[in-house]
Amino acid sequence: MPAKSLEQVVNLCKTRGFVFPGSAAYGGVASFWDYGPLGVEMLNHVKRIWWQESVYARDDMEGLDAAILMSRKVWQHSGHEATFTDPLVDNRETKRRYRLDHLLKRQSAEVLEAICDILKPAPTFTAPSRQATISPDPEALASALIYHYREVQTHFSASTDQMKSENAAILMDVFGLTEDEVRRASADSPVPRADSKMFEPEQRDPLTAAAVLDPADGKPGKWTAPRQFNLMFVTHVGPVEAAPNTPEEIAARAYLRPETAQGIFLNFKNVQRSMARKVPFGIAQMGKAFRNEITPGNFIFRTREFEQMEIEFFIKPPQFTGEGEKTDEQWHEEWIDQRYRWWLRYATPPTAGNVEMEEIEERFRKRAQAADELAHYAKATTDIEYKFPGSLSWGEIEGVANRTDFDLTAHSGDVPEEDLKRLKLEPNKDSNQTFDYFDPDAKQRYVPWVIEPSAGVTRAMLTFLCEAYDEEVVKEPTKQEIDQIKSDAAMIKNNAEKKIKAAEKDAAAGKETKHDPVQVRAFLDQLEDVVNRLPESLDEVLLTLDHPGAENLEPVKKFRVPTEKFMEEVSRTVLRLHPALAPIKLAVFPLKKNKPEIVEMAKGIKRMFQKHFRTVYDDSAGIGRLYRRQDEIGTPYCITVDFESLEDRTVTVRERDTMEQERVAIDDLKDYLFTRLDI
RNA sequence: GCGGGUGUAGCUCAGUGGUAGAGCAUCACGUUGCCAACGUGAUGGUCGUGGGUUCGAGUCCCAUCACCCGCUCCA
C-alpha cells in the first residue's frame, strides 16, 4: 500500500534526513529544499538508474553536461523569453485568477470586438504600425492589451514615475548620458508622458469596460490589469551592478536555464561530429533547472529549483523516412513505452507479488496532451502520470514530447523561407550555425526531428517515496483493543453531535460559531466509515483525525495520544523501495553490544561492504528497534551478529519486506548481497 | 497578488491573564539471546518578530515576518 497522505511522506523526510526546508534558520524560503544525507543518496540513485538505462544500456546514446548559464539569445530564439511569461489577471469579485489569453479564448466574438473598439482610438495605438496589431484573435489581443495596460500604468502610477526619474538620474549621473539619450534608452516608454486626460475612462480598463465574463460565474468581472510573470530567473554576468533597465544592465542580463534541453540542441553538431554518430541517435543530460513558478508547492513536487533528466533523440524528418524505417510517431510511441516501463520497474520492489504489481501499475498512466495544452515547441506530448496521495492526486512525472525540428531550426542561421513559415519562426540573424545533418545513407541534408523524454529527478524521488511508503500492521490487535477504539469513536461522535447542534443554534442566532457543522458532519461520516471497517482500516484511524472537521473537538485530542502509541506498537513504517533506490543498502547490528567479540565482528562486516555501497553499523537500541529504524528508511537488508557467529562464522540476514531471516556464512555474504542488490 | 489557516523543545502537540508542560526522539548508565522491551537520570525553550494594554501576557490588542492550503500550471 502506498502513502495515504503526502503529510506522512513529508514527516518521514524531515525527521529521517531525506529533505529539510531551505533556509530554515531565517524563517525558510518557500519552494527551496535541502536534501539531507539520505535524500542525496536517493537522488544519486535515481540519476544513476536513469543514466544506466538511458546511456549505458543503449547503442544510440551519448551523454552531455552543458552550462546552466547560456547566452540570452538562446532563450530569445528558443521562444522562452516571449512564451515563458504568463500574463495573469484577477477578478476582484470572484477572486479568480486567469491567464489573459486563456480568458480571452473563452469570450464571445462580441466581447473581443468590443475590446478592439475601445483600444483602437487609444493614444497607445495611434501610430499606424501599432494600429495594425489590434485584432480579435485572442493571442494577438492579449499582447496588445498587455502593452496597453503597461502604458496606462506608466501614466497613472506615481511609483512607476518615481522609479523612472530615479533611473534617469542614475543614467545621467553615472553614465553621463544626456536627457535625450536617456529617453531613447528607455524602450519601455515610447509614448510621451501626458496629462491624466490622455486616456478615456474605458481605455484605462478595457477588460472591465468591455464586460469580459468570468467563466466561473458567467458574469462580467471587475478585472485587474494583466501582470506579466516571467518564469525565468534573471541574473547578470559580470560583477558590475547596473541600475535596472539601463543599457549596461540589459547587456549583462542572463537567465538561469528553465530546461536543460537547449544545451543539448546547441551541442547537437559537436556531439554528432566528435562521436561520429549517425541519425538516429540521442543525447542525455541531467542537471538543475530553474523556473519562477507562480505557484510552487506540494512539498518537492513543484519547486523553483529542480533537477531534470532529459533526452533529445534525433530522428529522420517524416518526409525522408523510407520504407521500413520508423516514423516520428513510431519513435514517439517507443520512447513513451520505454520510459513508462522504467517507472514501473523501479516502483516495484522485487518482493512484490502479482497482486501488488497490478496495484502499482494502476497508479501509473500515460496521458496524451490535448492540442491546447501543448507547449509552443511540441507537435504532440504524452505525459506519464502518477497518482500521488491526497489532493495532489494525478500529477505529471515525465513528459515525452515530439518537438519536431522546431528547436534546431530556431537556432539555425540559414533557414529556407517555407520552414520558417511552417514553424512560425522569425529569421535568426544572431546564430552563426545551421543545425542540419548530412545523412550519408540517404545522401540527403536535413534538420533532424526530435523526441524528448523529460523527467524531474526530485519529482521522481517523491514518486518513489510515496509509492514505497507503507504502514504495515505487524501485530494482530486484540478484540479488546479494537473495542476500545470503537468506544472512543462513539464518544467522539456523541460529543460532536452536541457541538453540531450548538453551532447550528449559534448560526441561526447570527453568532460566530466555533465549529463548522458541515465539516464536523463530514468528519463524523469518515470516522464512522473507518470504524466500521476495523480492523482492516486500522492505518486510517489516525489520518481521519487530521480532517478539518476534527479541529477543536476535545475528545479527539484525548483520543489521539494513546492511539498514536497503540499504532506504534502494532504497526511498522516501511519504505518498500527498490533496492537500487534505497539510500542505505545494508545495516549491521551486534545482538549484544557489551560483548566485544560480537561488536568487533559486526564492525568488520560493515567495513567489508562500506566501499561498495552505503552501509551503517548501529548498536544504540534493542534489536527489534534497530530493524524498525532501517525499515523506515527502506534499507533492504540487515545483518545481525550473534553468539553463534563467533563459533561458525555465520550471521542472520534479514530481508526488509518479508522480515524473513536466513543464516548466511560470512564468506558467502558478498555473493549473497551483490546478486540481491543487483550491483 | 487575493482568500483561508498555522507559528510553543529535534518531531507531534497541550497550555482559556498568575512558577513554560506531555508523548515521541536524542544522550549516559544498568538490564536485554532476533522484530518499535524495561529501569534510572540527563540534554534540550529570548512561546515567529516588534510594539501596546496590564501589578503580571504563550494567552488580550495592533503591526510585521514566515510557512501551509486553494486559484494560474506541468518536470
Tab-separated table of N, CA and C in Angstrom, chain A residues 373-425:
chain	number	residue	atom	x	y	z
A	373	GLU	N	-3.130	22.191	-24.758
A	373	GLU	CA	-2.211	22.097	-23.632
A	373	GLU	C	-0.776	22.180	-24.081
A	374	LEU	N	-0.527	21.912	-25.372
A	374	LEU	CA	0.827	21.714	-25.849
A	374	LEU	C	1.695	22.953	-25.681
A	375	ALA	N	2.960	22.722	-25.367
A	375	ALA	CA	3.922	23.812	-25.294
A	375	ALA	C	4.172	24.342	-26.700
A	376	HIS	N	4.798	25.524	-26.759
A	376	HIS	CA	4.938	26.182	-28.060
A	376	HIS	C	5.783	25.385	-29.047
A	377	TYR	N	6.609	24.464	-28.525
A	377	TYR	CA	7.536	23.751	-29.385
A	377	TYR	C	7.027	22.372	-29.825
A	378	ALA	N	5.911	21.900	-29.270
A	378	ALA	CA	5.582	20.485	-29.419
A	378	ALA	C	4.497	20.205	-30.434
A	379	LYS	N	4.686	19.097	-31.167
A	379	LYS	CA	3.652	18.613	-32.074
A	379	LYS	C	2.684	17.718	-31.304
A	380	ALA	N	3.244	16.924	-30.397
A	380	ALA	CA	2.428	16.051	-29.552
A	380	ALA	C	3.215	15.740	-28.294
A	381	THR	N	2.522	15.595	-27.200
A	381	THR	CA	3.189	15.251	-25.943
A	381	THR	C	2.332	14.249	-25.198
A	382	THR	N	2.985	13.207	-24.686
A	382	THR	CA	2.281	12.284	-23.806
A	382	THR	C	2.936	12.347	-22.435
A	383	ASP	N	2.112	12.577	-21.428
A	383	ASP	CA	2.624	12.639	-20.065
A	383	ASP	C	2.535	11.276	-19.414
A	384	ILE	N	3.524	10.971	-18.604
A	384	ILE	CA	3.412	9.829	-17.711
A	384	ILE	C	3.023	10.406	-16.360
A	385	GLU	N	1.941	9.899	-15.803
A	385	GLU	CA	1.432	10.479	-14.563
A	385	GLU	C	1.401	9.438	-13.445
A	386	TYR	N	1.529	9.934	-12.234
A	386	TYR	CA	1.452	9.061	-11.064
A	386	TYR	C	0.335	9.570	-10.162
A	387	LYS	N	-0.371	8.644	-9.532
A	387	LYS	CA	-1.450	9.041	-8.629
A	387	LYS	C	-0.871	9.270	-7.244
A	388	PHE	N	-0.537	10.528	-6.977
A	388	PHE	CA	0.006	10.878	-5.673
A	388	PHE	C	-1.097	10.838	-4.623
A	389	PRO	N	-0.712	10.686	-3.348
A	389	PRO	CA	-1.739	10.638	-2.309
A	389	PRO	C	-2.390	12.007	-2.096
A	390	GLY	N	-3.583	11.997	-1.543
A	390	GLY	CA	-4.265	13.229	-1.136
A	390	GLY	C	-4.717	14.071	-2.306
A	391	SER	N	-4.792	15.367	-2.055
A	391	SER	CA	-5.387	16.281	-3.034
A	391	SER	C	-4.519	16.434	-4.277
A	392	LEU	N	-3.249	16.117	-4.168
A	392	LEU	CA	-2.366	16.244	-5.334
A	392	LEU	C	-2.830	15.305	-6.447
A	393	SER	N	-3.121	14.056	-6.062
A	393	SER	CA	-3.643	13.055	-6.998
A	393	SER	C	-2.781	12.903	-8.251
A	394	TRP	N	-3.414	12.748	-9.442
A	394	TRP	CA	-2.645	12.507	-10.660
A	394	TRP	C	-1.745	13.682	-10.976
A	395	GLY	N	-0.448	13.430	-11.074
A	395	GLY	CA	0.481	14.508	-11.390
A	395	GLY	C	1.516	14.026	-12.381
A	396	GLU	N	1.961	14.944	-13.240
A	396	GLU	CA	2.907	14.558	-14.268
A	396	GLU	C	4.276	14.274	-13.680
A	397	ILE	N	4.861	13.145	-14.049
A	397	ILE	CA	6.215	12.855	-13.609
A	397	ILE	C	7.195	12.830	-14.777
A	398	GLU	N	6.663	12.699	-15.987
A	398	GLU	CA	7.533	12.775	-17.157
A	398	GLU	C	6.700	13.190	-18.355
A	399	GLY	N	7.285	14.017	-19.225
A	399	GLY	CA	6.621	14.380	-20.468
A	399	GLY	C	7.459	13.863	-21.623
A	400	VAL	N	6.819	13.154	-22.543
A	400	VAL	CA	7.546	12.709	-23.731
A	400	VAL	C	6.976	13.493	-24.912
A	401	ALA	N	7.786	14.427	-25.437
A	401	ALA	CA	7.295	15.364	-26.453
A	401	ALA	C	7.901	15.074	-27.812
A	402	ASN	N	7.119	15.320	-28.825
A	402	ASN	CA	7.621	15.327	-30.193
A	402	ASN	C	7.874	16.787	-30.546
A	403	ARG	N	9.141	17.229	-30.463
A	403	ARG	CA	9.450	18.655	-30.643
A	403	ARG	C	9.702	18.988	-32.104
A	404	THR	N	9.534	18.044	-32.979
A	404	THR	CA	9.776	18.209	-34.420
A	404	THR	C	11.174	18.805	-34.660
A	405	ASP	N	11.304	19.634	-35.682
A	405	ASP	CA	12.597	20.291	-35.931
A	405	ASP	C	12.577	21.725	-35.426
A	406	PHE	N	11.615	22.024	-34.537
A	406	PHE	CA	11.429	23.399	-34.089
A	406	PHE	C	12.713	23.989	-33.508
A	407	ASP	N	13.302	23.311	-32.527
A	407	ASP	CA	14.423	23.906	-31.795
A	407	ASP	C	15.673	24.036	-32.651
A	408	LEU	N	16.025	22.938	-33.345
A	408	LEU	CA	17.240	23.003	-34.161
A	408	LEU	C	17.094	24.064	-35.251
A	409	THR	N	15.909	24.183	-35.824
A	409	THR	CA	15.678	25.200	-36.853
A	409	THR	C	15.729	26.603	-36.234
A	410	ALA	N	15.132	26.742	-35.056
A	410	ALA	CA	15.080	28.055	-34.410
A	410	ALA	C	16.480	28.586	-34.141
A	411	HIS	N	17.439	27.685	-33.866
A	411	HIS	CA	18.797	28.127	-33.565
A	411	HIS	C	19.678	28.190	-34.806
A	412	SER	N	19.114	27.908	-35.965
A	412	SER	CA	19.904	27.917	-37.187
A	412	SER	C	19.831	29.268	-37.873
A	413	GLY	N	20.975	29.674	-38.451
A	413	GLY	CA	21.026	30.990	-39.065
A	413	GLY	C	20.480	31.006	-40.480
A	414	ASP	N	20.590	29.894	-41.172
A	414	ASP	CA	20.253	29.880	-42.588
A	414	ASP	C	19.121	28.880	-42.814
A	415	VAL	N	17.907	29.394	-42.867
A	415	VAL	CA	16.741	28.508	-42.937
A	415	VAL	C	15.840	28.912	-44.097
A	416	PRO	N	15.412	27.942	-44.909
A	416	PRO	CA	14.511	28.267	-46.027
A	416	PRO	C	13.215	28.920	-45.535
A	417	GLU	N	12.724	29.831	-46.376
A	417	GLU	CA	11.511	30.603	-46.050
A	417	GLU	C	10.352	29.708	-45.628
A	418	GLU	N	10.146	28.584	-46.377
A	418	GLU	CA	8.966	27.755	-46.112
A	418	GLU	C	9.035	27.093	-44.729
A	419	ASP	N	10.273	26.765	-44.274
A	419	ASP	CA	10.401	26.162	-42.948
A	419	ASP	C	10.084	27.176	-41.850
A	420	LEU	N	10.562	28.426	-42.051
A	420	LEU	CA	10.251	29.476	-41.082
A	420	LEU	C	8.742	29.631	-40.960
A	421	LYS	N	8.083	29.629	-42.117
A	421	LYS	CA	6.648	29.814	-42.139
A	421	LYS	C	5.934	28.664	-41.433
A	422	ARG	N	6.377	27.438	-41.752
A	422	ARG	CA	5.759	26.235	-41.181
A	422	ARG	C	5.887	26.237	-39.651
A	423	LEU	N	7.040	26.671	-39.144
A	423	LEU	CA	7.282	26.623	-37.702
A	423	LEU	C	6.951	27.942	-37.001
A	424	LYS	N	6.428	28.902	-37.773
A	424	LYS	CA	6.100	30.230	-37.236
A	424	LYS	C	7.311	30.869	-36.557
A	425	LEU	N	8.442	30.843	-37.278
A	425	LEU	CA	9.676	31.397	-36.723
A	425	LEU	C	10.108	32.630	-37.504
